[in-house]
mmCIF file of C-alpha atoms in Angstrom:
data_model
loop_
_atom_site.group_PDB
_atom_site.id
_atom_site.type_symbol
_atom_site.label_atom_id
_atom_site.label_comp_id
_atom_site.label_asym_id
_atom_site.label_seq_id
_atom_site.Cartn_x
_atom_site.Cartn_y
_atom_site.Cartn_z
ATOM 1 C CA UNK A 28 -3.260 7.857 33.647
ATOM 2 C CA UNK A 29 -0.501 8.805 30.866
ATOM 3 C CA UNK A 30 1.476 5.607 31.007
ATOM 4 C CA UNK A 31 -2.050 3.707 30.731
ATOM 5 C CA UNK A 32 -2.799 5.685 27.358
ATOM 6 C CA UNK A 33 0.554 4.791 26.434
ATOM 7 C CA UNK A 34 0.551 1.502 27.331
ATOM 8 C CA UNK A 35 -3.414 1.005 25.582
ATOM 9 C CA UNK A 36 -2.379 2.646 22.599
ATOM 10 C CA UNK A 37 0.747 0.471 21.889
ATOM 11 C CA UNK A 38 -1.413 -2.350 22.119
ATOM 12 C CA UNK A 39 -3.501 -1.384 20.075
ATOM 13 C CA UNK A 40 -1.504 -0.410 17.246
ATOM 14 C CA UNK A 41 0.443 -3.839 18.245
ATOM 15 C CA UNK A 42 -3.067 -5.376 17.441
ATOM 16 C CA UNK A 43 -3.851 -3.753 14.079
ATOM 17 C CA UNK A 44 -0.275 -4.203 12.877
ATOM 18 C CA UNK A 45 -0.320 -7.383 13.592
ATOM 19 C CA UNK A 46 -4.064 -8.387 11.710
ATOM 20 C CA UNK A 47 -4.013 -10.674 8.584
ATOM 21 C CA UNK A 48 -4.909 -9.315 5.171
ATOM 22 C CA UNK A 49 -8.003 -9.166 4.421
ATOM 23 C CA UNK A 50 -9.361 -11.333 1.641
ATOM 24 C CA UNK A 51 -11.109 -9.166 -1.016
ATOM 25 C CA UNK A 52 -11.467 -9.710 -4.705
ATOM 26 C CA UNK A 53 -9.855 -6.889 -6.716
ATOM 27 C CA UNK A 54 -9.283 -6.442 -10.843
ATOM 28 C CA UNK A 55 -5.986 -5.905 -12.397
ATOM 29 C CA UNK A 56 -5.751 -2.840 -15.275
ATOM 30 C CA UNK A 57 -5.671 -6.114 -17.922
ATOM 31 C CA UNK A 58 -9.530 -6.814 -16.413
ATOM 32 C CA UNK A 59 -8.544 -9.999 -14.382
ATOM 33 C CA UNK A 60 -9.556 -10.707 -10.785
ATOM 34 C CA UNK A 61 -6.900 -10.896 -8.379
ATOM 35 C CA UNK A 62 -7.677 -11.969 -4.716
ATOM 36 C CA UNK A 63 -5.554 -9.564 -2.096
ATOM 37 C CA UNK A 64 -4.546 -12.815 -0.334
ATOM 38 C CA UNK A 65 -2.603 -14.188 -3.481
ATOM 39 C CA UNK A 66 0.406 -11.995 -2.536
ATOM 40 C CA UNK A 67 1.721 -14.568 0.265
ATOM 41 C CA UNK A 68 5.276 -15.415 -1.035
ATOM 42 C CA UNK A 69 7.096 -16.239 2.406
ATOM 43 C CA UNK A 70 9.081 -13.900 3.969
ATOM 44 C CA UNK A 71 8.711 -11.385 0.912
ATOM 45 C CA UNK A 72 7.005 -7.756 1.412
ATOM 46 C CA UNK A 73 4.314 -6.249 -0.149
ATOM 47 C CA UNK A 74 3.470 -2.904 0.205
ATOM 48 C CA UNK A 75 0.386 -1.666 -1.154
ATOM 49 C CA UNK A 76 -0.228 1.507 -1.766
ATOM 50 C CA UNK A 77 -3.604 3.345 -1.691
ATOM 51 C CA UNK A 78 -4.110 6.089 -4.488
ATOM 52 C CA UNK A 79 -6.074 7.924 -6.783
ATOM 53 C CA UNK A 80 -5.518 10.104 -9.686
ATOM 54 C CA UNK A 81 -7.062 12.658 -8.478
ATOM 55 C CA UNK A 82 -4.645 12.776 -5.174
ATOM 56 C CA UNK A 83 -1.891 14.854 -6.334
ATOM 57 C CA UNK A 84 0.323 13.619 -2.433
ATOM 58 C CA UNK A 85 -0.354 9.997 -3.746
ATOM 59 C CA UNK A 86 1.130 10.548 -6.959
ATOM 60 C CA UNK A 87 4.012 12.289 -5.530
ATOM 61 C CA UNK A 88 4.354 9.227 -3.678
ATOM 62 C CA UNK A 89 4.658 7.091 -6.288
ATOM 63 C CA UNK A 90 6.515 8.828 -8.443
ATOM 64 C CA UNK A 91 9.327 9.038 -5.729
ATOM 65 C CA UNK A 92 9.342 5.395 -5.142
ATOM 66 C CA UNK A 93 9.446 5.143 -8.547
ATOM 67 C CA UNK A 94 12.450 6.809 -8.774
ATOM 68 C CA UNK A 95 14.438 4.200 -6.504
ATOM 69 C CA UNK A 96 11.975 1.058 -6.620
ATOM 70 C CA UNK A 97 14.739 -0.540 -8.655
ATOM 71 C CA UNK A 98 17.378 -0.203 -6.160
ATOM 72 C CA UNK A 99 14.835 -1.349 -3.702
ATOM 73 C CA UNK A 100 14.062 -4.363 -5.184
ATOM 74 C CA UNK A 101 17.681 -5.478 -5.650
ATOM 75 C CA UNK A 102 18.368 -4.803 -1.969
ATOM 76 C CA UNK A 103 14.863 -6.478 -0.395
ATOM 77 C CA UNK A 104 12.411 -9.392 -1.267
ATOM 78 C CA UNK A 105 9.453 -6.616 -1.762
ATOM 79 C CA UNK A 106 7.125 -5.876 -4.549
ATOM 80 C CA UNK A 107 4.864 -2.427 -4.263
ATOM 81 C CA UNK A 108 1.364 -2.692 -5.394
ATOM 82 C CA UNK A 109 -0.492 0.149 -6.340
ATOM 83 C CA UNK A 110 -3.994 -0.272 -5.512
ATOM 84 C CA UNK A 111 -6.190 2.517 -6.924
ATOM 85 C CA UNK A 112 -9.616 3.585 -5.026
ATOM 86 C CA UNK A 113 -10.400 5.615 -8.199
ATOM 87 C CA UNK A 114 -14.413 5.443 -8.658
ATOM 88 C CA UNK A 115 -16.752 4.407 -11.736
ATOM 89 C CA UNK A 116 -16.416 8.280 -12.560
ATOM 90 C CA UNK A 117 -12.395 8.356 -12.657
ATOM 91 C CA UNK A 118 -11.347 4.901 -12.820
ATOM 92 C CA UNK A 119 -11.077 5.439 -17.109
ATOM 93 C CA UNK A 120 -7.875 8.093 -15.755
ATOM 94 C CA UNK A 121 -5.982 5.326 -14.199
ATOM 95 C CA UNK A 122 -4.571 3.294 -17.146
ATOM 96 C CA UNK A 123 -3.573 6.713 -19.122
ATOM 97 C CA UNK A 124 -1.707 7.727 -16.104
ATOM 98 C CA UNK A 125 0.189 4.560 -15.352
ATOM 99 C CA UNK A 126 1.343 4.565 -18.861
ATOM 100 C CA UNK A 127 2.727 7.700 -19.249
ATOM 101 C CA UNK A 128 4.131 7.575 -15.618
ATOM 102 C CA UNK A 129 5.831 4.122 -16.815
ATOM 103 C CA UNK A 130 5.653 2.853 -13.242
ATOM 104 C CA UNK A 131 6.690 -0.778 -12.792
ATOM 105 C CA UNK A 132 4.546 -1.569 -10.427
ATOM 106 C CA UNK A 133 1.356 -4.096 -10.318
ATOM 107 C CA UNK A 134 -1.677 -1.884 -10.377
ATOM 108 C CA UNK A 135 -4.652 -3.078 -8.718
ATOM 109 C CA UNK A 136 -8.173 -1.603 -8.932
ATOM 110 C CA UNK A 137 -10.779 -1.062 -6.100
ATOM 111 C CA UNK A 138 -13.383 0.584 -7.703
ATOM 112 C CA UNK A 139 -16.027 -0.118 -5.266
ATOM 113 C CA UNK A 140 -13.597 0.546 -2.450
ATOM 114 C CA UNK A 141 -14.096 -2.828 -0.727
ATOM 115 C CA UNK A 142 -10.424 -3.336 -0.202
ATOM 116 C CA UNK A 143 -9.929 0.040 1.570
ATOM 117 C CA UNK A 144 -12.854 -0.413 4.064
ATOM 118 C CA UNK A 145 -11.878 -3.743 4.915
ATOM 119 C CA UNK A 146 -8.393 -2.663 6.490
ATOM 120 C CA UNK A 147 -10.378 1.011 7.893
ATOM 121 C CA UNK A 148 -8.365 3.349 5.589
ATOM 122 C CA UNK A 149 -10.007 6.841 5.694
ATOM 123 C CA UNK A 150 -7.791 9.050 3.101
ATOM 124 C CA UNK A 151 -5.474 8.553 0.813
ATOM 125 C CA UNK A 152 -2.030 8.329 0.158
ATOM 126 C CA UNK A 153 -1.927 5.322 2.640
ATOM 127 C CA UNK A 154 0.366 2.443 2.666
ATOM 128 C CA UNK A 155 0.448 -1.104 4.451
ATOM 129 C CA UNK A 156 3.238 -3.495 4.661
ATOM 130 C CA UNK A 157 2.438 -7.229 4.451
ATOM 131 C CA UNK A 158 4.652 -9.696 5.434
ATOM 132 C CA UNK A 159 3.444 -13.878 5.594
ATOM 133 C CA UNK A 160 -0.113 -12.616 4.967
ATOM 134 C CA UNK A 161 0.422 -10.394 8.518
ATOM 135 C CA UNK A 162 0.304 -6.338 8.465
ATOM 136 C CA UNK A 163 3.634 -5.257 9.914
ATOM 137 C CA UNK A 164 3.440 -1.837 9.152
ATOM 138 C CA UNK A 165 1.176 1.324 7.883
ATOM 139 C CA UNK A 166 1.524 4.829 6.979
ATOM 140 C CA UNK A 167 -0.785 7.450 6.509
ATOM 141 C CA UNK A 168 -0.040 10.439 4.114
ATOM 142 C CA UNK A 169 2.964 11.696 2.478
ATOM 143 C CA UNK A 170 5.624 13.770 2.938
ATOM 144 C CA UNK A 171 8.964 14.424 0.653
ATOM 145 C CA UNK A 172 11.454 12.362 1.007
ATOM 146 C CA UNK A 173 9.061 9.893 3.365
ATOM 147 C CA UNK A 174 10.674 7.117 0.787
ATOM 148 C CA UNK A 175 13.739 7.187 2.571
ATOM 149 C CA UNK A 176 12.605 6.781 5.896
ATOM 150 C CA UNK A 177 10.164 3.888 4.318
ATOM 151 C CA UNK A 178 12.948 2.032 2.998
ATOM 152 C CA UNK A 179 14.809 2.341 6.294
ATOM 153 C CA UNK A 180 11.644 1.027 7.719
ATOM 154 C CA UNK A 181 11.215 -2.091 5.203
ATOM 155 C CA UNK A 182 14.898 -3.003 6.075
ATOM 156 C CA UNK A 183 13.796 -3.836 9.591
ATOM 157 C CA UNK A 184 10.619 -6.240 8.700
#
C-alpha cells in the first residue's frame, strides 16, 4: 500500500508540475493590464512569486533574492515576478514598499486574487517556476537561506 501512495503521489505532483499557466488578466504598479500568459519567452524562466505586505516570510523572501537576483540573472535566462495578493484594503502599501525596498523586479498585482486561485495557492510566500508556458516547479513557504537551494533548483530546469 506504501509504494502505491508513493507511486500516486509522484504522479500527481508530476501532473500539477507539469500544467500550463493559467491565463488571467493582472495590473502592473504603472496601472496597465498584463495577461500572465505574456511571459512565454522560450526556454527562459519565470518565477513568480506570491506576496503580500503584510507577510513578513514573503518579504524576507524577496529581500534575499534581492540580494543575489543580479548574479542570478547573469548566470540563467530567468526573470522573478513579484505578484502581490495584497487586497483593496492594503494594496495602497505595495508601491511604498517596492520603492523603498528598490527591488528590480516586475511587480504584478492580484487584487482580487484571481491569479492565486487559478493555480490552487492557499498561503503565501509561494513560488512557481514557468518554463515554455509549463509549471516545472513550486514551493511553498520560506525558510533562510531557501534562495540557495532555489537557485540550485533553477539550474536544473
Amino acid at each position: 500500500m506504501n509504494k502505491i501512495s508513493l507511486i500516486f503521489l509522484f504522479f500527481v505532483s508530476l501532473s500539477y508540475s507539469q500544467q500550463n499557466l493559467p491565463n488571467v488578466n493582472l495590473k502592473n504598479i504603472e496601472g496597465q493590464t498584463i495577461t500572465s500568459t505574456s511571459f512565454n519567452e522560450v526556454d527562459k524562466l519565470y518565477v513568480f512569486s506570491f506576496w503580500a505586505t503584510w507577510c513578513a516570510p514573503c518579504i524576507q523572501e524577496l529581500e534575499a533574492i534581492s540580494d543575489v537576483y543580479s548574479d542570478w540573472k547573469s548566470n540563467l535566462n530567468m526573470e522573478l515576478i513579484a505578484v502581490s495578493v495584497d487586497d483593496s484594503r492594503t494594496i495602497k502599501r505595495v508601491n511604498p514598499l517596492v520603492n523603498g525596498k528598490g527591488w528590480d523586479y516586475k511587480i504584478l498585482l492580484d487584487t482580487n486574487q484571481d491569479f492565486k486561485r487559478a493555480l490552487s495557492i492557499a498561503n503565501v510566500p509561494y513560488l512557481i517556476v514557468v518554463k515554455n508556458g509549463k509549471i516545472v516547479f513550486t514551493q511553498s513557504g520560506h525558510s533562510p537561506g531557501g534562495e540557495e537551494e532555489l537557485f540550485e533548483k533553477l539550474k536544473t530546469l
